[in-house]
Short mmCIF file of C-alpha atoms and ligand atoms in Angstrom, two decimals:
data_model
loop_
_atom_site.label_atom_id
_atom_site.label_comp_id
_atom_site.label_asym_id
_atom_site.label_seq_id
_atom_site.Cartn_x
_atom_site.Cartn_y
_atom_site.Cartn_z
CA UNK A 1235 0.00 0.00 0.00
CA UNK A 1236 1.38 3.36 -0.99
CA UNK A 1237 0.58 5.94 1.64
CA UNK A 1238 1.07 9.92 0.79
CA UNK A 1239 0.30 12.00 3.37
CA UNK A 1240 0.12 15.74 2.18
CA UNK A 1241 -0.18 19.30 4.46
CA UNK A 1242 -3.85 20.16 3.29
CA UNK A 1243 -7.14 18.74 1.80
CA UNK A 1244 -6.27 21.06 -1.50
CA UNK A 1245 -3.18 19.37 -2.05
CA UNK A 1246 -5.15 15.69 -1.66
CA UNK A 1247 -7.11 17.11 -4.35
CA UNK A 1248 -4.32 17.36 -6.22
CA UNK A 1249 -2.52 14.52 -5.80
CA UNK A 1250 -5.39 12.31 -6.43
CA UNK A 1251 -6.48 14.27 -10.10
CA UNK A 1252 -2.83 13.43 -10.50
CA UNK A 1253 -3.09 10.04 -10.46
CA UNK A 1254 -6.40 9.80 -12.14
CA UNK A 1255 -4.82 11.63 -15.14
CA UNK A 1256 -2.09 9.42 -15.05
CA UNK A 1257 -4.47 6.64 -15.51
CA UNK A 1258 -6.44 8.27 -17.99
CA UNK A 1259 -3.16 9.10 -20.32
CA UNK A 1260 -1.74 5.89 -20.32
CA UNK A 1261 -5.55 4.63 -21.33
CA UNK A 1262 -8.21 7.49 -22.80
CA UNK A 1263 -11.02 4.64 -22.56
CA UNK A 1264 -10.26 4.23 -18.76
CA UNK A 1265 -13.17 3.05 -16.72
CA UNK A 1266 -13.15 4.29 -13.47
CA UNK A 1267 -15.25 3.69 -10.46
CA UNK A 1268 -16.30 6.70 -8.66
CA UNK A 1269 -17.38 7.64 -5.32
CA UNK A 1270 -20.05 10.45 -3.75
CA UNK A 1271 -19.23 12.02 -0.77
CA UNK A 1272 -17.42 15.03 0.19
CA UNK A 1273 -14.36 13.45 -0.33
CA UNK A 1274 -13.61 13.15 -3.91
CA UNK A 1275 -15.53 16.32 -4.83
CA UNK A 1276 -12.24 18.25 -5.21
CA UNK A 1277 -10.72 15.50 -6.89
CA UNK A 1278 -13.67 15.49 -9.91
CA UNK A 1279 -13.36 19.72 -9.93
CA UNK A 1280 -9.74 19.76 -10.17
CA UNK A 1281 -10.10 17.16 -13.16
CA UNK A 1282 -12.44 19.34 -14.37
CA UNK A 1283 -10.29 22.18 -14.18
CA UNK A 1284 -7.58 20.37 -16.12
CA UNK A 1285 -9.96 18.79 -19.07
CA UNK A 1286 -11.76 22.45 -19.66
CA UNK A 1287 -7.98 24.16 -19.65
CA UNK A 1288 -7.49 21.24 -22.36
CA UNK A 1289 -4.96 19.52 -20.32
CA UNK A 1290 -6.59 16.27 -20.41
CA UNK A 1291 -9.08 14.49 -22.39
CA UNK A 1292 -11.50 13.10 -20.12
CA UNK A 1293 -14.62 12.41 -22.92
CA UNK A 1294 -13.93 9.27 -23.79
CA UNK A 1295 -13.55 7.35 -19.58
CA UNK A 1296 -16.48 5.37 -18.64
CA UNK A 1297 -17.36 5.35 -14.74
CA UNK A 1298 -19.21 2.99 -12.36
CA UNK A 1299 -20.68 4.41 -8.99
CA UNK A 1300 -19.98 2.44 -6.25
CA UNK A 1301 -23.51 2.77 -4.77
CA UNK A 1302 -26.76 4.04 -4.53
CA UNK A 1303 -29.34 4.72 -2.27
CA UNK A 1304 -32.55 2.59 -2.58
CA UNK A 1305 -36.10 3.99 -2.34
CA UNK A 1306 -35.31 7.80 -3.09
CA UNK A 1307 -37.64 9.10 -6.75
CA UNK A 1308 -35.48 9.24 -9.82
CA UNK A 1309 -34.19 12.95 -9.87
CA UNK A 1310 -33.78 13.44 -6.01
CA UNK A 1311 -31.08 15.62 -5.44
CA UNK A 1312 -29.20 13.32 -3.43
CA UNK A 1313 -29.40 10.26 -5.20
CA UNK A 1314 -25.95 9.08 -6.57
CA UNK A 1315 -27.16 9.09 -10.06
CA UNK A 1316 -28.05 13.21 -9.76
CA UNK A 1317 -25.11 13.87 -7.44
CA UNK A 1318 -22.81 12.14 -10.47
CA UNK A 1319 -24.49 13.99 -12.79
CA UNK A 1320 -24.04 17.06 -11.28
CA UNK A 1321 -20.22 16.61 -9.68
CA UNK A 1322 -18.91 14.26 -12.59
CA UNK A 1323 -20.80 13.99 -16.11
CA UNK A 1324 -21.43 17.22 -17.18
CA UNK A 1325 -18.21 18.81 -15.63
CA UNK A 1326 -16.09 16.18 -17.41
CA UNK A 1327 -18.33 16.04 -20.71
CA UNK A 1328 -19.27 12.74 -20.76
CA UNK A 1329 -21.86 11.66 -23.32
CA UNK A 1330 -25.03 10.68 -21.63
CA UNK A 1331 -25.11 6.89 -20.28
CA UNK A 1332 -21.27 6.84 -19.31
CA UNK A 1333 -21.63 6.85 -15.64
CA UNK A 1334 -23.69 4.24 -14.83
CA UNK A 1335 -25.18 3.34 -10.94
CA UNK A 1336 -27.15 0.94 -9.74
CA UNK A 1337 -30.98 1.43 -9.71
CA UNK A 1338 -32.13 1.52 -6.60
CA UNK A 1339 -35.38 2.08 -7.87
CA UNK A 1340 -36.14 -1.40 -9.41
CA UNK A 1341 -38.96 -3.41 -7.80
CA UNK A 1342 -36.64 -6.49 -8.33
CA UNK A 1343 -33.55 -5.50 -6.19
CA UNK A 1344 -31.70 -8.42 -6.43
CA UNK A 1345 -31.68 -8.52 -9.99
CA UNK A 1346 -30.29 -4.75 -10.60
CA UNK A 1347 -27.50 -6.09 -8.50
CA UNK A 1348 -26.38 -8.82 -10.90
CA UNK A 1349 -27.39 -6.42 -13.50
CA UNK A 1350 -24.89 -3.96 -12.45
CA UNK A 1351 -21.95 -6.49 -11.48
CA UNK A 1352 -22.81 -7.55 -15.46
CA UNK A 1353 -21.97 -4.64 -16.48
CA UNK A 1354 -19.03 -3.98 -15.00
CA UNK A 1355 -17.89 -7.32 -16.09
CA UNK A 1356 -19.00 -5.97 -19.71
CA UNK A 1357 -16.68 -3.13 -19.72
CA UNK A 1358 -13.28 -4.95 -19.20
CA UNK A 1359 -13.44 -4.17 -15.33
CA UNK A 1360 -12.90 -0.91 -13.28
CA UNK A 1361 -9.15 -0.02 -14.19
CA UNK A 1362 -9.21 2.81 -11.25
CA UNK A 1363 -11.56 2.77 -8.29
CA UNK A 1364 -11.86 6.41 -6.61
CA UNK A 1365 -12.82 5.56 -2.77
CA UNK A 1366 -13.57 7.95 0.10
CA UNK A 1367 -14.19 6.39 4.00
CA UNK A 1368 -16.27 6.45 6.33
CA UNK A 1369 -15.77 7.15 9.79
CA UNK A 1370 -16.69 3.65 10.54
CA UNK A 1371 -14.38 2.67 8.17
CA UNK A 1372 -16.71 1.74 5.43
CA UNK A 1373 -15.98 2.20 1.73
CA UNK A 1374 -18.84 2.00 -0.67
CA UNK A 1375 -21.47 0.79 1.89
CA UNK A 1376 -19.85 -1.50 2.77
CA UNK A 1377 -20.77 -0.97 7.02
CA UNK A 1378 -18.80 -2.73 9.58
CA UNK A 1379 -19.05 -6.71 9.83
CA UNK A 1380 -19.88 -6.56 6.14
CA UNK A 1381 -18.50 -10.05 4.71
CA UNK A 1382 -15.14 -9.53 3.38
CA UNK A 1383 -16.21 -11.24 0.25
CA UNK A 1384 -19.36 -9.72 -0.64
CA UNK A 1385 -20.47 -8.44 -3.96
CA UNK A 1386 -23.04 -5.79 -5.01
CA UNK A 1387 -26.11 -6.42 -2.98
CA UNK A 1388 -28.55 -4.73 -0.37
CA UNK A 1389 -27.21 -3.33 2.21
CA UNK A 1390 -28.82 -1.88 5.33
CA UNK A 1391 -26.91 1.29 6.09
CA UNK A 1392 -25.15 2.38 9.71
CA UNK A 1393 -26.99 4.83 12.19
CA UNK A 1394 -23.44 6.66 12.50
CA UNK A 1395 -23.53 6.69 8.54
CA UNK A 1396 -27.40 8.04 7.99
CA UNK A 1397 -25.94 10.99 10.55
CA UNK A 1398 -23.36 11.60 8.28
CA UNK A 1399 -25.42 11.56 5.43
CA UNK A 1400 -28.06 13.73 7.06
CA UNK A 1401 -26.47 16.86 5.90
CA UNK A 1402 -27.56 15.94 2.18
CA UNK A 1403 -31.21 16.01 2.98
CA UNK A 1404 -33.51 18.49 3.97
CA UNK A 1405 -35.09 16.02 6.84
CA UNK A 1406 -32.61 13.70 8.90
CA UNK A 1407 -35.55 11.19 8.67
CA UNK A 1408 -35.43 11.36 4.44
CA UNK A 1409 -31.71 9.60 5.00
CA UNK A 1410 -32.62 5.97 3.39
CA UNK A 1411 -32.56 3.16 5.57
CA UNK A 1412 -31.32 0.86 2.77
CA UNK A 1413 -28.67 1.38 -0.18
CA UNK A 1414 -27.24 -1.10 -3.13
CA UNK A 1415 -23.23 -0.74 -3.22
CA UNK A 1416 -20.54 -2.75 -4.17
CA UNK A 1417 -19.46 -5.12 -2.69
CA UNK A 1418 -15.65 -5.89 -0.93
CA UNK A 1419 -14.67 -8.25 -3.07
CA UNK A 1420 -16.27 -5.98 -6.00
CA UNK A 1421 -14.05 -3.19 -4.99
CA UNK A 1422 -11.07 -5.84 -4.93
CA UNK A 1423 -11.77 -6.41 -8.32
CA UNK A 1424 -10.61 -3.29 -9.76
CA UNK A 1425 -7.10 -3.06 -11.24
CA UNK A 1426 -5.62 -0.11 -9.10
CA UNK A 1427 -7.55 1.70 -6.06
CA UNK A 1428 -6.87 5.19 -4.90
CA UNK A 1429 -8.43 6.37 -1.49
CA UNK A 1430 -8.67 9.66 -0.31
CA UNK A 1431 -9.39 11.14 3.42
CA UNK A 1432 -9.12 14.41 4.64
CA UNK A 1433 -10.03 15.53 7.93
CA UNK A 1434 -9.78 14.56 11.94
CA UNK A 1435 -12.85 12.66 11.78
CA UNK A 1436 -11.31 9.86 9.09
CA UNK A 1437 -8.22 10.02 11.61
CA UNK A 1438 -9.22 6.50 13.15
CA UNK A 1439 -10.86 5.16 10.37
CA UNK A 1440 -7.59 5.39 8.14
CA UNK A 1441 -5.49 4.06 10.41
CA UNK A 1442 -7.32 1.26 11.34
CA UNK A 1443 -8.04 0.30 7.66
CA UNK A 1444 -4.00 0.86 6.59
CA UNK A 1445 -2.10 -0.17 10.01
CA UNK A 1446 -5.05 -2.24 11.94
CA UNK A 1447 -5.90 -5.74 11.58
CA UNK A 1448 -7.75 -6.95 9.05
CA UNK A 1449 -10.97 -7.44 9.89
CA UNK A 1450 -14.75 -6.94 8.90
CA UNK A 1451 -15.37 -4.55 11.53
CA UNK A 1452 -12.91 -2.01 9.45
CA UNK A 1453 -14.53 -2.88 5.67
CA UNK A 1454 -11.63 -1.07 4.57
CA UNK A 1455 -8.85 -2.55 5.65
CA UNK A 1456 -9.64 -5.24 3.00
CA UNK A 1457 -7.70 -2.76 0.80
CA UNK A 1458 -4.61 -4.81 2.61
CA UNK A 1459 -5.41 -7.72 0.34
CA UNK A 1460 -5.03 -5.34 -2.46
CA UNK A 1461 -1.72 -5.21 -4.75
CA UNK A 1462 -2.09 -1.90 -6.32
CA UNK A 1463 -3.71 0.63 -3.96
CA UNK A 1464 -2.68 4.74 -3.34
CA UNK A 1465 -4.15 6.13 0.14
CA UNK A 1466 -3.71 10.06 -0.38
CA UNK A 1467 -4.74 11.79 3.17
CA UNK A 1468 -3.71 15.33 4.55
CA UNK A 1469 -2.44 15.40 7.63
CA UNK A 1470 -5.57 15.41 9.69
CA UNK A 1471 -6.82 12.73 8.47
CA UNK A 1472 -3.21 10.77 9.06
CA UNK A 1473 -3.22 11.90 13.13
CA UNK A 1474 -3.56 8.48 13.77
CA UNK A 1475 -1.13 6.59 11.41
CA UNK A 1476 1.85 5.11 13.48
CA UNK A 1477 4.68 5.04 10.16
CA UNK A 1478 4.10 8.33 9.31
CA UNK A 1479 7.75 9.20 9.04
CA UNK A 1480 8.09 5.94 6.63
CA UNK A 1481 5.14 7.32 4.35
CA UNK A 1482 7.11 10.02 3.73
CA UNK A 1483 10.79 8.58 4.00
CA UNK A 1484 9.92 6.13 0.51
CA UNK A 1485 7.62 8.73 -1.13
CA UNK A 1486 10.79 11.26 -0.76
CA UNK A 1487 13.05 8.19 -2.27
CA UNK A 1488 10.84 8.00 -4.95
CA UNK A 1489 10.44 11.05 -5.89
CA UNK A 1490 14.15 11.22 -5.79
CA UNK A 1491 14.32 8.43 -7.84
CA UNK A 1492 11.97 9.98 -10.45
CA UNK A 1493 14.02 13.15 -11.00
CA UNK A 1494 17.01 10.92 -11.96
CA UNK A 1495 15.04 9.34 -14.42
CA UNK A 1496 13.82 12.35 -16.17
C1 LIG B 886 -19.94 7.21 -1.37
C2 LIG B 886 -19.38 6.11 -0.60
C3 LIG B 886 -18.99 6.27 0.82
C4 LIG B 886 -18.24 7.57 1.10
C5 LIG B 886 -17.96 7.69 2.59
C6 LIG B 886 -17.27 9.00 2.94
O1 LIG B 886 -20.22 6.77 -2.69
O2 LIG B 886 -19.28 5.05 -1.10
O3 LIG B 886 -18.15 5.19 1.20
O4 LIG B 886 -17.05 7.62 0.37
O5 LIG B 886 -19.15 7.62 3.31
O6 LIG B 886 -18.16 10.05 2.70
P1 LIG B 886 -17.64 11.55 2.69
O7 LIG B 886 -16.68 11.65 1.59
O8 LIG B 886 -18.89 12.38 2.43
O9 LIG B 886 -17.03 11.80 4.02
#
């Protein structure tokens, strides 16, 4: 696990549009699974930034959602599929029918969660998967003592994470109970992973998922298992790492090693 820890929350959004557009110019058809949240919301306006300053080309990326709540009307404001939309389609100029999320409004539930892990399948698989975390530790919706090998399914979410969530809703009591996400071994799945945190409130939740145990009760620590995966934090949100010093001891030797190569 690569671990950059970086002064401010600006310069996560930075870092992490830099390794997007990494991906995205050694492939222009990249698909890349996306997260809501606060988190990555600098991340997509910084790549914004770049692609209308015609830095990058981001038209021709296809993106997954990682979840979506179930039960809200199609439109709400808050649903994934608007919030995308809004944050990550039209910003980046994506034709319409390139971000895809699952529907949370079929009456057969189960089946638009095969549906969607077809898809994905369809596509070649998520080359890049853009994660944020929950204060629980979650990633997707993936709550605590999820199974360590689930795929996209029903999920019941947190009472800590409807809290969170409030903030996107007019009424704390309009938070959905219930939400389709990908699953653990989903998220696995995809060829590289890059997780950003910023704040004191991730503090324990990023520490427990890079330095704890691995264990259902921190969803994301399954990220352990993974071979290819980039945790960008600011230093908030890295109060409670222990190797700290080590983070930034190999990124300096790399970056070293980088300007001898050039
Ligand atoms: C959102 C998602 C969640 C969020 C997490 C952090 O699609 O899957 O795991 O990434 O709840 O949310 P924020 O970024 O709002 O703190």
């Amino acid at each position: 696990m690569e671990v950059i820890v970086l002064p401010t929350a600006a310069d996560v959004d930075m870092r992490a549009a830099d390794v997007v557009a990494a991906q995205v110019s050694r492939r222009s058809d990249t698909v890349l699974g996306v997260a809501t949240g606060s988190s990555p919301l600098g991340t997509y306006r910084e790549l914004a930034r770049r692609q209308h300053e015609g830095e990058l080309d981001l038209t021709r990326i296809s993106c997954f959602a990682l979840d979506e709540y179930v039960g809200l009307p199609v439109g709400h404001p808050a649903c994934y599929a608007s919030v995308l939309e809004r944050e990550l389609a039209r910003p980046f100029g994506l034709p319409k029918g390139r971000v895809r999320v699952p529907d949370g409004s079929r009456p057969d539930l189960e089946r638009a969660c095969c549906d969607y892990e077809e898809a994905i399948a369809r596509s070649g698989g998520i080359d890049l998967q853009i994660l944020g975390i929950g204060a629980n530790g979650h990633i997707g919706f993936n709550e605590p003592t999820s199974s360590l090998s689930s795929r996209t399914r029903v999920k019941a979410l947190s009472a800590q994470t409807r809290l969170d969530n409030a903030r996107f809703f007019d009424d704390p009591a309009d938070v959905p109970t219930h939400c389709l996400t990908q699953g653990l071994d989903t998220i696995l799945e995809a060829r590289r992973v890059l997780l950003v945190a910023q704040g004191e409130h991730k503090a324990d939740a990023v520490a427990a998922a890079v330095e704890g145990p691995v264990s259902a009760m921190c969803p994301a620590s399954v990220l352990q298992f993974h071979r290819a995966v980039t945790v960008v934090v600011d230093e908030a949100a890295a109060a409670g790492l222990a190797l700290t010093d080590y983070y930034r001891f190999v990124a300096d030797a790399e970056h070293r090693l980088r300007q001898e190569d050039a």
